[in-house]
Coordinates of N, CA, C and O in Angstrom, one line a residue:
P318 N 2.5 8.4 0.6 CA 1.8 8.6 1.9 C 1.2 10.0 1.9 O 1.6 10.9 1.2
R319 N 0.2 10.2 2.8 CA -0.4 11.5 2.9 C 0.6 12.4 3.7 O 1.6 12.0 4.1
A320 N 0.2 13.7 3.9 CA 1.1 14.6 4.6 C 1.5 14.2 6.0 O 2.6 14.4 6.4
D321 N 0.6 13.5 6.7 CA 0.9 13.0 8.0 C 1.7 11.7 8.0 O 1.9 11.1 9.0
D322 N 2.1 11.2 6.8 CA 2.8 10.0 6.6 C 2.1 8.7 6.9 O 2.7 7.7 7.1
T323 N 0.8 8.8 6.9 CA -0.1 7.6 7.1 C -0.7 7.4 5.8 O -1.4 8.2 5.2
D324 N -0.6 6.2 5.2 CA -1.1 5.8 3.9 C -2.6 5.4 4.0 O -3.1 5.3 5.1
A325 N -3.2 5.1 2.9 CA -4.6 4.7 2.9 C -4.9 3.3 3.6 O -6.0 3.0 3.9
F326 N -3.8 2.6 3.8 CA -4.0 1.3 4.5 C -3.9 1.5 6.0 O -4.1 0.6 6.8
G327 N -3.5 2.7 6.5 CA -3.4 3.0 7.9 C -2.0 2.7 8.4 O -1.7 2.8 9.6
V328 N -1.0 2.5 7.5 CA 0.4 2.3 7.9 C 1.0 3.7 8.0 O 0.8 4.5 7.1
T329 N 1.8 3.9 9.1 CA 2.5 5.2 9.2 C 4.0 4.9 8.8 O 4.6 3.9 9.2
W330 N 4.5 5.8 8.0 CA 5.9 5.7 7.5 C 6.7 6.8 8.0 O 6.3 7.9 8.3
E331 N 8.0 6.5 8.0 CA 9.0 7.6 8.3 C 10.2 7.4 7.4 O 10.4 6.3 6.8
T332 N 11.0 8.5 7.3 CA 12.2 8.4 6.4 C 13.4 8.1 7.3 O 13.6 8.8 8.3
R333 N 14.1 7.1 6.9 CA 15.4 6.8 7.6 C 16.4 6.7 6.5 O 16.5 5.8 5.7
G334 N 17.3 7.8 6.5 CA 18.2 7.9 5.4 C 17.5 8.0 4.1 O 16.5 8.7 3.9
P335 N 17.9 7.2 3.1 CA 17.2 7.2 1.8 C 15.9 6.3 1.7 O 15.3 6.2 0.7
Y336 N 15.5 5.7 2.8 CA 14.4 4.7 2.8 C 13.2 5.2 3.5 O 13.3 6.0 4.5
R337 N 12.0 4.7 3.1 CA 10.8 4.9 3.8 C 10.5 3.6 4.5 O 10.5 2.5 4.0
V338 N 10.3 3.7 5.8 CA 10.1 2.6 6.7 C 8.8 2.7 7.5 O 8.5 3.7 8.0
A339 N 8.1 1.6 7.5 CA 6.8 1.6 8.3 C 7.2 1.6 9.8 O 8.0 0.8 10.2
N340 N 6.5 2.5 10.5 CA 6.8 2.5 12.0 C 5.5 2.3 12.8 O 5.5 2.3 14.0
R341 N 4.4 2.2 12.1 CA 3.1 1.9 12.8 C 2.4 0.9 11.8 O 2.1 1.1 10.7
H342 N 2.0 -0.3 12.4 CA 1.4 -1.3 11.7 C 0.0 -1.5 12.3 O -0.1 -2.0 13.4
P343 N -1.0 -1.1 11.6 CA -2.4 -1.0 12.2 C -3.0 -2.3 12.6 O -3.8 -2.3 13.5
L344 N -2.5 -3.5 12.1 CA -3.1 -4.8 12.5 C -2.1 -5.6 13.3 O -2.3 -6.8 13.5
E345 N -1.1 -4.9 13.9 CA -0.1 -5.6 14.7 C -0.7 -6.5 15.8 O -0.2 -7.6 16.0
E346 N -1.6 -6.0 16.5 CA -2.2 -6.7 17.6 C -3.6 -7.1 17.4 O -4.3 -7.6 18.3
A347 N -4.1 -7.1 16.1 CA -5.5 -7.4 15.8 C -5.7 -8.9 15.9 O -4.8 -9.7 15.6
T348 N -6.9 -9.3 16.2 CA -7.4 -10.7 16.2 C -7.9 -11.0 14.7 O -8.0 -10.0 13.9
A349 N -8.1 -12.2 14.5 CA -8.6 -12.6 13.1 C -9.9 -11.9 12.9 O -10.2 -11.4 11.7
E350 N -10.8 -11.7 13.9 CA -12.1 -11.1 13.7 C -11.9 -9.6 13.4 O -12.6 -9.0 12.5
Q351 N -10.9 -8.9 14.1 CA -10.6 -7.5 13.8 C -10.1 -7.3 12.4 O -10.4 -6.4 11.7
I352 N -9.2 -8.3 12.0 CA -8.7 -8.2 10.6 C -9.8 -8.3 9.6 O -9.8 -7.6 8.6
A353 N -10.7 -9.2 9.8 CA -11.8 -9.4 8.9 C -12.7 -8.2 8.8 O -13.2 -7.9 7.7
E354 N -12.7 -7.3 9.8 CA -13.5 -6.1 9.8 C -12.8 -4.9 9.4 O -13.4 -3.8 9.1
Y355 N -11.4 -5.0 9.2 CA -10.6 -3.8 8.9 C -10.9 -3.3 7.5 O -11.0 -4.1 6.6
S356 N -11.1 -2.0 7.4 CA -11.4 -1.4 6.2 C -10.2 -1.2 5.3 O -9.2 -0.5 5.7
L357 N -10.2 -1.9 4.1 CA -9.1 -1.7 3.2 C -9.5 -0.7 2.2 O -10.6 -0.5 1.8
P358 N -8.5 0.0 1.6 CA -8.8 1.1 0.7 C -9.2 0.6 -0.7 O -8.9 -0.5 -1.1
T359 N -10.0 1.5 -1.3 CA -10.4 1.2 -2.7 C -9.4 1.9 -3.6 O -8.5 2.7 -3.2
P360 N -9.4 1.5 -4.9 CA -8.4 2.2 -5.9 C -8.5 3.7 -5.8 O -7.5 4.4 -5.9
D361 N -9.7 4.3 -5.6 CA -9.9 5.7 -5.6 C -9.2 6.3 -4.4 O -8.7 7.5 -4.4
E362 N -9.1 5.6 -3.3 CA -8.4 6.1 -2.1 C -6.9 5.9 -2.2 O -6.1 6.5 -1.5
L363 N -6.4 5.0 -3.1 CA -5.0 4.8 -3.2 C -4.3 5.7 -4.3 O -3.1 6.0 -4.1
I364 N -5.0 6.2 -5.2 CA -4.4 6.9 -6.3 C -5.3 8.0 -6.8 O -6.5 7.8 -7.0
D365 N -4.7 9.1 -7.1 CA -5.5 10.2 -7.8 C -5.1 10.3 -9.2 O -4.1 10.9 -9.6
A366 N -5.8 9.6 -10.1 CA -5.5 9.5 -11.5 C -5.5 10.9 -12.1 O -4.8 11.2 -13.1
K367 N -6.4 11.8 -11.7 CA -6.5 13.1 -12.3 C -5.2 13.9 -12.0 O -4.7 14.6 -12.9
E368 N -4.6 13.7 -10.9 CA -3.4 14.4 -10.6 C -2.2 13.9 -11.4 O -1.4 14.6 -11.9
I369 N -2.2 12.6 -11.6 CA -1.1 12.0 -12.4 C -1.3 12.4 -13.9 O -0.3 12.8 -14.5
T370 N -2.5 12.4 -14.4 CA -2.8 12.8 -15.7 C -2.4 14.3 -15.9 O -1.8 14.6 -16.9
K371 N -2.7 15.1 -14.9 CA -2.3 16.5 -15.0 C -0.8 16.7 -15.1 O -0.3 17.5 -15.9
R372 N -0.1 15.9 -14.3 CA 1.4 16.0 -14.3 C 2.0 15.5 -15.7 O 2.9 16.1 -16.2
I373 N 1.4 14.4 -16.2 CA 1.8 13.9 -17.5 C 1.6 15.0 -18.6 O 2.4 15.2 -19.4
S374 N 0.4 15.6 -18.6 CA 0.1 16.6 -19.5 C 1.1 17.8 -19.5 O 1.5 18.3 -20.5
A375 N 1.5 18.2 -18.3 CA 2.4 19.3 -18.1 C 3.8 18.9 -18.7 O 4.5 19.7 -19.3
I376 N 4.2 17.6 -18.5 CA 5.5 17.2 -19.0 C 5.4 17.1 -20.6 O 6.3 17.5 -21.2
R377 N 4.3 16.6 -21.1 CA 4.1 16.6 -22.6 C 4.2 18.0 -23.2 O 4.7 18.2 -24.3
A378 N 3.6 19.0 -22.4 CA 3.6 20.3 -22.9 C 5.0 20.9 -23.1 O 5.2 21.9 -23.7
M379 N 6.0 20.3 -22.4 CA 7.4 20.8 -22.5 C 8.0 20.5 -23.8 O 9.1 21.0 -24.1
D380 N 7.4 19.7 -24.6 CA 7.8 19.3 -26.0 C 9.2 18.7 -25.9 O 10.1 19.0 -26.8
R381 N 9.5 17.8 -25.0 CA 10.7 17.1 -24.9 C 10.3 15.7 -24.5 O 9.2 15.4 -23.9
E382 N 11.2 14.7 -24.7 CA 11.0 13.3 -24.3 C 11.5 13.1 -22.8 O 12.6 13.5 -22.6
Y383 N 10.7 12.6 -22.0 CA 11.1 12.2 -20.6 C 10.6 10.8 -20.3 O 9.6 10.4 -20.8
A384 N 11.4 10.2 -19.5 CA 10.9 8.9 -19.0 C 10.2 9.2 -17.7 O 10.7 10.0 -16.8
I385 N 9.1 8.6 -17.5 CA 8.3 8.9 -16.2 C 8.3 7.6 -15.5 O 7.9 6.5 -16.0
V386 N 8.9 7.6 -14.3 CA 9.0 6.4 -13.4 C 8.4 6.7 -12.1 O 8.6 7.8 -11.5
G387 N 7.6 5.8 -11.6 CA 7.0 6.0 -10.3 C 6.7 4.7 -9.6 O 6.6 3.7 -10.2
R388 N 6.7 4.8 -8.3 CA 6.4 3.6 -7.5 C 5.6 4.0 -6.2 O 6.1 4.9 -5.5
A389 N 4.5 3.5 -6.0 CA 3.7 3.8 -4.8 C 4.3 3.0 -3.6 O 4.8 1.9 -3.8
V390 N 4.2 3.5 -2.5 CA 4.6 2.8 -1.3 C 3.9 1.5 -1.2 O 4.4 0.5 -0.8
A391 N 2.6 1.5 -1.5 CA 1.7 0.4 -1.4 C 1.7 -0.4 -2.7 O 0.6 -0.9 -3.1
S392 N 2.8 -0.6 -3.3 CA 2.8 -1.4 -4.6 C 3.3 -2.8 -4.4 O 3.6 -3.5 -5.3
Y393 N 3.3 -3.3 -3.2 CA 3.7 -4.7 -2.9 C 2.6 -5.7 -3.2 O 1.5 -5.3 -3.4
G394 N 3.0 -6.9 -3.2 CA 2.0 -8.0 -3.4 C 1.4 -8.3 -2.0 O 1.7 -7.7 -1.0
F395 N 0.5 -9.3 -2.0 CA -0.3 -9.6 -0.8 C 0.6 -10.0 0.4 O 0.3 -9.7 1.5
F396 N 1.6 -10.8 0.1 CA 2.5 -11.2 1.2 C 3.2 -10.1 1.9 O 3.2 -9.9 3.1
E397 N 3.8 -9.2 1.1 CA 4.5 -8.0 1.6 C 3.5 -7.1 2.3 O 3.8 -6.5 3.4
M398 N 2.3 -6.8 1.7 CA 1.4 -5.9 2.4 C 0.9 -6.5 3.7 O 0.7 -5.8 4.6
S399 N 0.7 -7.8 3.7 CA 0.3 -8.5 5.0 C 1.4 -8.2 6.1 O 1.0 -8.0 7.2
Q400 N 2.6 -8.3 5.7 CA 3.7 -8.1 6.7 C 3.7 -6.6 7.1 O 3.9 -6.3 8.3
V401 N 3.5 -5.7 6.2 CA 3.5 -4.3 6.6 C 2.3 -4.0 7.5 O 2.4 -3.2 8.5
L402 N 1.1 -4.5 7.2 CA -0.1 -4.3 8.0 C 0.1 -4.9 9.4 O -0.4 -4.3 10.4
R403 N 0.7 -6.0 9.5 CA 0.8 -6.8 10.7 C 2.0 -6.5 11.5 O 2.0 -6.6 12.7
R404 N 3.1 -6.2 10.9 CA 4.5 -6.0 11.3 C 5.2 -7.2 10.9 O 4.8 -8.3 11.2
P405 N 6.4 -7.1 10.2 CA 7.0 -8.3 9.6 C 7.3 -9.4 10.6 O 7.0 -10.5 10.3
E406 N 7.9 -9.0 11.7 CA 8.2 -10.1 12.7 C 6.9 -10.8 13.2 O 6.9 -12.0 13.4
Q407 N 5.9 -10.0 13.5 CA 4.6 -10.6 14.0 C 4.0 -11.5 12.9 O 3.5 -12.6 13.2
F408 N 4.0 -11.1 11.6 CA 3.5 -11.9 10.6 C 4.2 -13.2 10.5 O 3.6 -14.3 10.3
L409 N 5.5 -13.2 10.6 CA 6.3 -14.5 10.5 C 6.0 -15.4 11.7 O 5.9 -16.6 11.6
I410 N 5.8 -14.8 12.9 CA 5.4 -15.5 14.1 C 4.0 -16.1 13.8 O 3.7 -17.3 14.1
D411 N 3.1 -15.3 13.3 CA 1.8 -15.8 13.0 C 1.8 -17.0 12.0 O 0.9 -17.9 12.1
L412 N 2.7 -17.0 11.0 CA 2.8 -18.1 10.1 C 3.0 -19.4 10.8 O 2.4 -20.5 10.4
A413 N 3.7 -19.4 11.9 CA 4.0 -20.6 12.7 C 3.0 -20.9 13.8 O 2.7 -22.0 14.1
S414 N 2.4 -19.8 14.3 CA 1.6 -20.0 15.5 C 0.1 -19.6 15.5 O -0.7 -20.0 16.4
D415 N -0.3 -18.9 14.5 CA -1.7 -18.4 14.4 C -2.3 -18.4 13.0 O -2.4 -17.4 12.4
P416 N -2.6 -19.6 12.5 CA -3.0 -19.7 11.2 C -4.3 -19.0 10.9 O -4.6 -18.6 9.8
D417 N -5.2 -18.8 11.9 CA -6.4 -18.1 11.7 C -6.2 -16.6 11.3 O -6.8 -16.1 10.4
V418 N -5.2 -16.0 12.0 CA -4.8 -14.6 11.6 C -4.3 -14.6 10.2 O -4.7 -13.7 9.4
V419 N -3.4 -15.5 9.9 CA -2.7 -15.5 8.6 C -3.8 -15.7 7.5 O -3.8 -15.0 6.5
N420 N -4.6 -16.7 7.7 CA -5.6 -17.0 6.7 C -6.6 -15.9 6.5 O -7.0 -15.6 5.4
T421 N -7.0 -15.2 7.6 CA -7.9 -14.1 7.5 C -7.3 -12.9 6.7 O -7.9 -12.3 5.8
L422 N -6.0 -12.6 7.1 CA -5.3 -11.5 6.5 C -5.1 -11.8 5.0 O -5.4 -10.9 4.1
I423 N -4.6 -12.9 4.7 CA -4.4 -13.2 3.3 C -5.7 -13.3 2.5 O -5.7 -12.9 1.3
S424 N -6.7 -13.8 3.1 CA -8.0 -13.9 2.3 C -8.5 -12.5 2.0 O -9.3 -12.3 1.1
R425 N -8.2 -11.5 2.8 CA -8.6 -10.1 2.6 C -7.9 -9.6 1.4 O -8.3 -8.6 0.8
R426 N -6.7 -10.1 1.0 CA -6.0 -9.7 -0.2 C -5.8 -8.2 -0.2 O -6.4 -7.5 -1.0
P427 N -5.0 -7.7 0.7 CA -4.8 -6.2 0.8 C -4.2 -5.6 -0.5 O -4.3 -4.4 -0.7
D428 N -3.7 -6.4 -1.4 CA -3.2 -5.9 -2.7 C -4.3 -5.9 -3.7 O -4.1 -5.5 -4.9
R429 N -5.6 -6.3 -3.4 CA -6.6 -6.4 -4.4 C -6.9 -5.1 -5.1 O -7.4 -5.1 -6.3
A430 N -6.7 -4.0 -4.5 CA -7.0 -2.7 -5.1 C -5.9 -2.2 -6.1 O -6.1 -1.4 -7.0
L431 N -4.7 -2.8 -6.0 CA -3.6 -2.3 -6.8 C -3.7 -2.5 -8.3 O -3.5 -1.6 -9.0
P432 N -4.2 -3.7 -8.8 CA -4.4 -3.8 -10.2 C -5.4 -2.8 -10.7 O -5.3 -2.2 -11.8
G433 N -6.4 -2.5 -9.9 CA -7.4 -1.4 -10.3 C -6.8 -0.1 -10.5 O -7.1 0.7 -11.3
C434 N -5.8 0.2 -9.6 CA -5.0 1.5 -9.7 C -4.3 1.5 -11.0 O -4.3 2.5 -11.7
R435 N -3.6 0.4 -11.3 CA -2.9 0.4 -12.6 C -3.8 0.7 -13.8 O -3.4 1.4 -14.7
R436 N -4.9 0.0 -13.8 CA -5.9 0.2 -14.9 C -6.4 1.6 -14.9 O -6.5 2.2 -16.0
R437 N -6.7 2.2 -13.8 CA -7.2 3.6 -13.7 C -6.2 4.6 -14.4 O -6.6 5.4 -15.1
V438 N -4.9 4.5 -14.0 CA -3.9 5.4 -14.5 C -3.6 5.1 -16.0 O -3.6 6.0 -16.8
S439 N -3.5 3.9 -16.4 CA -3.2 3.6 -17.7 C -4.3 3.9 -18.7 O -4.1 4.2 -19.8
G440 N -5.5 3.9 -18.1 CA -6.7 4.3 -18.9 C -6.8 5.8 -19.2 O -7.6 6.2 -20.0
H441 N -6.1 6.6 -18.5 CA -6.1 8.0 -18.7 C -4.9 8.4 -19.6 O -3.8 8.6 -19.0
H442 N -5.1 8.6 -20.9 CA -4.0 9.0 -21.7 C -4.0 10.4 -22.1 O -5.0 11.0 -22.3

């Protein structure tokens, strides 16, 4: 997340113990039409490949072997991202009572940018 703890999807996160928890879900009260118009981030907005490449270069310059592990907050699949954007409880209610909202949100595929992020970073060696 950014310094204000709001990520590129518009979800606001907070730390609770060792966990990061979403506490603002930008599409919680949105209609299907509003969901269809909601701006989803591009790979460039989700990841700074130059910064990652710079960090990897600094680690390589140490002339030691290190395992590099990372996980983005927004690394979920479309079902999980749909819950985070909508609010988990609301998304489950929508599954039973508002198929237009569910179909619109899932058709937007909020995870669509994530494979592009993986390619961007892996392409910078």
